[in-house]
């Protein structure tokens, strides 16, 4: 049943909760922002576009950006992708997708010793999506 999902490594995540909170605090201290958009499915795939900016609104370039995405109705089907740079602060990838609607997207961006994390919900069924 693809709608049934258990949080991966839930026990290990609980054991490491303090380090998770510390990692989020370091991420928040960067004051980076990620705008995540996702196009409706086309040919069994959807395009994810991330615009990554720093505290001053400047593009964050040369980052290793990765996502884990799952449709809300199919939480057990995780799709992982490493995004490629397509412009200043702009990162893109295609993932397998046949469903429109709400997707949970967990994003990580690493540049040098900076490590940014963000969880967001994206609607890829909206008209005018990328």
Short mmCIF file of N, CA and C in Angstrom, two decimals, residues 18-114:
data_model
loop_
_atom_site.label_atom_id
_atom_site.label_comp_id
_atom_site.label_asym_id
_atom_site.label_seq_id
_atom_site.Cartn_x
_atom_site.Cartn_y
_atom_site.Cartn_z
N UNK A 18 19.07 15.19 19.56
CA UNK A 18 19.82 16.39 19.95
C UNK A 18 20.71 16.88 18.82
N UNK A 19 21.36 15.98 18.10
CA UNK A 19 22.21 16.41 16.98
C UNK A 19 21.36 16.95 15.83
N UNK A 20 20.16 16.41 15.66
CA UNK A 20 19.25 16.92 14.63
C UNK A 20 18.84 18.35 14.95
N UNK A 21 18.51 18.62 16.20
CA UNK A 21 18.13 19.98 16.61
C UNK A 21 19.32 20.93 16.41
N UNK A 22 20.52 20.50 16.75
CA UNK A 22 21.71 21.34 16.57
C UNK A 22 21.96 21.62 15.09
N UNK A 23 21.78 20.60 14.24
CA UNK A 23 21.98 20.78 12.80
C UNK A 23 20.97 21.78 12.25
N UNK A 24 19.71 21.70 12.70
CA UNK A 24 18.69 22.66 12.25
C UNK A 24 19.03 24.07 12.70
N UNK A 25 19.55 24.20 13.92
CA UNK A 25 19.92 25.53 14.42
C UNK A 25 21.05 26.12 13.59
N UNK A 26 22.05 25.31 13.23
CA UNK A 26 23.15 25.80 12.37
C UNK A 26 22.61 26.18 10.99
N UNK A 27 21.66 25.41 10.48
CA UNK A 27 21.05 25.70 9.20
C UNK A 27 20.28 27.02 9.27
N UNK A 28 19.49 27.19 10.32
CA UNK A 28 18.71 28.43 10.48
C UNK A 28 19.62 29.65 10.59
N UNK A 29 20.79 29.47 11.23
CA UNK A 29 21.73 30.58 11.42
C UNK A 29 22.30 31.09 10.09
N UNK A 30 22.26 30.27 9.05
CA UNK A 30 22.74 30.71 7.73
C UNK A 30 21.80 31.76 7.13
N UNK A 31 20.52 31.69 7.48
CA UNK A 31 19.49 32.57 6.93
C UNK A 31 19.34 32.41 5.42
N UNK A 32 19.63 31.21 4.93
CA UNK A 32 19.38 30.92 3.52
C UNK A 32 17.88 30.68 3.34
N UNK A 33 17.43 30.84 2.13
CA UNK A 33 16.03 30.57 1.76
C UNK A 33 16.02 29.72 0.49
N UNK A 34 15.10 28.78 0.47
CA UNK A 34 14.92 27.95 -0.72
C UNK A 34 13.47 28.05 -1.17
N UNK A 35 13.27 28.55 -2.37
CA UNK A 35 11.95 28.55 -2.99
C UNK A 35 11.88 27.30 -3.85
N UNK A 36 10.93 26.41 -3.54
CA UNK A 36 10.82 25.12 -4.23
C UNK A 36 9.56 25.12 -5.06
N UNK A 37 9.71 24.80 -6.34
CA UNK A 37 8.57 24.67 -7.24
C UNK A 37 8.64 23.30 -7.91
N UNK A 38 7.49 22.79 -8.28
CA UNK A 38 7.44 21.49 -8.94
C UNK A 38 6.38 21.53 -10.03
N UNK A 39 6.77 21.15 -11.22
CA UNK A 39 5.85 21.16 -12.36
C UNK A 39 4.92 19.96 -12.30
N UNK A 40 3.74 20.06 -12.91
CA UNK A 40 2.87 18.89 -13.03
C UNK A 40 3.59 17.79 -13.80
N UNK A 41 3.22 16.54 -13.56
CA UNK A 41 3.87 15.43 -14.25
C UNK A 41 3.74 15.54 -15.76
N UNK A 42 4.79 15.13 -16.44
CA UNK A 42 4.82 15.12 -17.90
C UNK A 42 5.60 13.88 -18.32
N UNK A 43 4.92 12.92 -18.91
CA UNK A 43 5.59 11.70 -19.34
C UNK A 43 6.14 10.87 -18.19
N UNK A 44 5.45 10.90 -17.05
CA UNK A 44 5.87 10.09 -15.91
C UNK A 44 6.96 10.72 -15.06
N UNK A 45 7.29 11.99 -15.34
CA UNK A 45 8.28 12.69 -14.54
C UNK A 45 7.80 14.12 -14.27
N UNK A 46 8.37 14.70 -13.21
CA UNK A 46 8.09 16.10 -12.89
C UNK A 46 9.42 16.80 -12.65
N UNK A 47 9.45 18.08 -12.95
CA UNK A 47 10.65 18.89 -12.74
C UNK A 47 10.54 19.63 -11.42
N UNK A 48 11.59 19.52 -10.61
CA UNK A 48 11.70 20.28 -9.37
C UNK A 48 12.71 21.40 -9.63
N UNK A 49 12.32 22.61 -9.25
CA UNK A 49 13.20 23.78 -9.42
C UNK A 49 13.36 24.43 -8.05
N UNK A 50 14.61 24.65 -7.65
CA UNK A 50 14.92 25.28 -6.37
C UNK A 50 15.72 26.55 -6.64
N UNK A 51 15.26 27.65 -6.06
CA UNK A 51 16.00 28.90 -6.07
C UNK A 51 16.54 29.11 -4.67
N UNK A 52 17.87 29.12 -4.54
CA UNK A 52 18.53 29.19 -3.24
C UNK A 52 19.21 30.55 -3.09
N UNK A 53 18.82 31.27 -2.02
CA UNK A 53 19.39 32.60 -1.79
C UNK A 53 19.91 32.72 -0.36
N UNK A 54 20.83 33.67 -0.16
CA UNK A 54 21.38 33.90 1.17
C UNK A 54 20.55 34.97 1.90
N UNK A 55 21.03 35.39 3.07
CA UNK A 55 20.29 36.34 3.90
C UNK A 55 20.06 37.67 3.18
N UNK A 56 20.96 38.06 2.28
CA UNK A 56 20.82 39.30 1.54
C UNK A 56 20.05 39.16 0.25
N UNK A 57 19.52 37.96 -0.03
CA UNK A 57 18.78 37.73 -1.27
C UNK A 57 19.66 37.41 -2.46
N UNK A 58 20.96 37.24 -2.22
CA UNK A 58 21.89 36.91 -3.31
C UNK A 58 21.85 35.41 -3.58
N UNK A 59 22.05 34.99 -4.84
CA UNK A 59 22.04 33.56 -5.16
C UNK A 59 23.14 32.80 -4.42
N UNK A 60 22.82 31.62 -3.96
CA UNK A 60 23.81 30.72 -3.36
C UNK A 60 24.24 29.77 -4.48
N UNK A 61 25.45 29.98 -4.97
CA UNK A 61 25.98 29.16 -6.06
C UNK A 61 26.89 28.07 -5.52
N UNK A 62 27.21 27.13 -6.40
CA UNK A 62 28.17 26.06 -6.11
C UNK A 62 27.79 25.20 -4.91
N UNK A 63 26.52 24.99 -4.71
CA UNK A 63 26.06 24.13 -3.62
C UNK A 63 25.69 22.75 -4.17
N UNK A 64 25.84 21.76 -3.32
CA UNK A 64 25.37 20.41 -3.63
C UNK A 64 23.95 20.34 -3.08
N UNK A 65 22.95 20.35 -3.96
CA UNK A 65 21.54 20.40 -3.56
C UNK A 65 20.90 19.06 -3.88
N UNK A 66 20.25 18.49 -2.86
CA UNK A 66 19.58 17.21 -3.01
C UNK A 66 18.17 17.29 -2.41
N UNK A 67 17.27 16.48 -2.95
CA UNK A 67 15.91 16.43 -2.42
C UNK A 67 15.47 14.98 -2.24
N UNK A 68 14.57 14.81 -1.29
CA UNK A 68 13.76 13.60 -1.15
C UNK A 68 12.32 14.09 -1.22
N UNK A 69 11.55 13.54 -2.15
CA UNK A 69 10.19 14.01 -2.35
C UNK A 69 9.23 12.83 -2.36
N UNK A 70 8.04 13.06 -1.80
CA UNK A 70 6.99 12.04 -1.85
C UNK A 70 5.64 12.73 -1.92
N UNK A 71 4.75 12.17 -2.72
CA UNK A 71 3.39 12.67 -2.83
C UNK A 71 2.67 12.35 -1.52
N UNK A 72 1.85 13.27 -1.03
CA UNK A 72 1.17 13.06 0.25
C UNK A 72 0.34 11.78 0.28
N UNK A 73 -0.20 11.36 -0.84
CA UNK A 73 -1.02 10.15 -0.88
C UNK A 73 -0.19 8.89 -1.07
N UNK A 74 1.12 9.05 -1.29
CA UNK A 74 2.01 7.91 -1.52
C UNK A 74 3.30 8.10 -0.74
N UNK A 75 3.17 8.24 0.57
CA UNK A 75 4.31 8.53 1.41
C UNK A 75 5.41 7.48 1.39
N UNK A 76 5.07 6.26 1.02
CA UNK A 76 6.07 5.18 0.99
C UNK A 76 6.97 5.27 -0.24
N UNK A 77 6.56 6.03 -1.24
CA UNK A 77 7.34 6.16 -2.48
C UNK A 77 8.20 7.41 -2.43
N UNK A 78 9.41 7.26 -1.89
CA UNK A 78 10.36 8.37 -1.81
C UNK A 78 11.16 8.46 -3.11
N UNK A 79 11.29 9.67 -3.61
CA UNK A 79 12.08 9.91 -4.81
C UNK A 79 13.23 10.82 -4.42
N UNK A 80 14.45 10.35 -4.67
CA UNK A 80 15.65 11.12 -4.33
C UNK A 80 16.30 11.64 -5.61
N UNK A 81 16.83 12.85 -5.51
CA UNK A 81 17.51 13.42 -6.68
C UNK A 81 18.57 14.41 -6.23
N UNK A 82 19.66 14.45 -6.98
CA UNK A 82 20.68 15.50 -6.84
C UNK A 82 20.39 16.50 -7.94
N UNK A 83 20.22 17.75 -7.58
CA UNK A 83 19.87 18.78 -8.53
C UNK A 83 21.12 19.32 -9.21
N UNK A 84 20.95 19.78 -10.44
CA UNK A 84 22.06 20.36 -11.19
C UNK A 84 21.86 21.87 -11.28
N UNK A 85 22.95 22.59 -11.36
CA UNK A 85 22.90 24.05 -11.46
C UNK A 85 22.45 24.43 -12.86
N UNK A 86 21.44 25.31 -12.93
CA UNK A 86 20.95 25.77 -14.22
C UNK A 86 20.99 27.29 -14.34
N UNK A 87 21.54 27.94 -13.32
CA UNK A 87 21.67 29.39 -13.32
C UNK A 87 22.12 29.85 -11.95
N UNK A 88 22.32 31.16 -11.76
CA UNK A 88 22.74 31.66 -10.45
C UNK A 88 21.73 31.31 -9.35
N UNK A 89 22.15 30.48 -8.42
CA UNK A 89 21.27 30.07 -7.32
C UNK A 89 20.10 29.20 -7.75
N UNK A 90 20.13 28.71 -8.97
CA UNK A 90 19.02 27.94 -9.52
C UNK A 90 19.45 26.49 -9.74
N UNK A 91 18.66 25.55 -9.22
CA UNK A 91 18.97 24.12 -9.27
C UNK A 91 17.73 23.37 -9.74
N UNK A 92 17.94 22.34 -10.58
CA UNK A 92 16.84 21.63 -11.20
C UNK A 92 17.10 20.13 -11.27
N UNK A 93 16.03 19.35 -11.18
CA UNK A 93 16.10 17.89 -11.38
C UNK A 93 14.74 17.39 -11.84
N UNK A 94 14.76 16.21 -12.44
CA UNK A 94 13.52 15.52 -12.81
C UNK A 94 13.41 14.29 -11.91
N UNK A 95 12.19 14.03 -11.43
CA UNK A 95 11.94 12.85 -10.61
C UNK A 95 10.76 12.09 -11.18
N UNK A 96 10.68 10.78 -10.91
CA UNK A 96 9.51 10.02 -11.34
C UNK A 96 8.27 10.58 -10.63
N UNK A 97 7.23 10.86 -11.39
CA UNK A 97 6.00 11.39 -10.80
C UNK A 97 4.85 11.22 -11.77
N UNK A 98 3.75 10.69 -11.27
CA UNK A 98 2.54 10.60 -12.07
C UNK A 98 1.38 11.32 -11.39
N UNK A 99 1.57 11.72 -10.13
CA UNK A 99 0.48 12.31 -9.36
C UNK A 99 0.64 13.82 -9.24
N UNK A 100 -0.49 14.51 -9.33
CA UNK A 100 -0.52 15.93 -9.05
C UNK A 100 -1.02 16.13 -7.63
N UNK A 101 -0.75 17.28 -7.07
CA UNK A 101 -1.22 17.59 -5.73
C UNK A 101 -0.08 17.97 -4.82
N UNK A 102 -0.25 17.66 -3.54
CA UNK A 102 0.73 18.07 -2.54
C UNK A 102 1.86 17.05 -2.40
N UNK A 103 3.07 17.55 -2.40
CA UNK A 103 4.29 16.75 -2.24
C UNK A 103 5.08 17.29 -1.06
N UNK A 104 5.64 16.39 -0.27
CA UNK A 104 6.57 16.78 0.79
C UNK A 104 7.97 16.72 0.18
N UNK A 105 8.71 17.80 0.33
CA UNK A 105 10.05 17.88 -0.22
C UNK A 105 11.02 18.22 0.91
N UNK A 106 11.96 17.31 1.17
CA UNK A 106 13.04 17.53 2.11
C UNK A 106 14.27 17.90 1.31
N UNK A 107 14.80 19.09 1.54
CA UNK A 107 15.90 19.61 0.76
C UNK A 107 17.14 19.75 1.65
N UNK A 108 18.29 19.40 1.10
CA UNK A 108 19.56 19.67 1.75
C UNK A 108 20.46 20.37 0.74
N UNK A 109 21.17 21.38 1.21
CA UNK A 109 22.12 22.10 0.36
C UNK A 109 23.41 22.26 1.16
N UNK A 110 24.50 21.82 0.56
CA UNK A 110 25.80 21.88 1.21
C UNK A 110 26.77 22.67 0.34
N UNK A 111 27.44 23.62 0.97
CA UNK A 111 28.48 24.38 0.28
C UNK A 111 29.60 24.59 1.29
N UNK A 112 30.73 23.93 1.05
CA UNK A 112 31.83 23.99 2.01
C UNK A 112 31.38 23.40 3.34
N UNK A 113 31.51 24.17 4.40
CA UNK A 113 31.08 23.70 5.72
C UNK A 113 29.64 24.10 6.03
N UNK A 114 29.00 24.87 5.14
CA UNK A 114 27.61 25.27 5.34
C UNK A 114 26.68 24.13 4.93
#
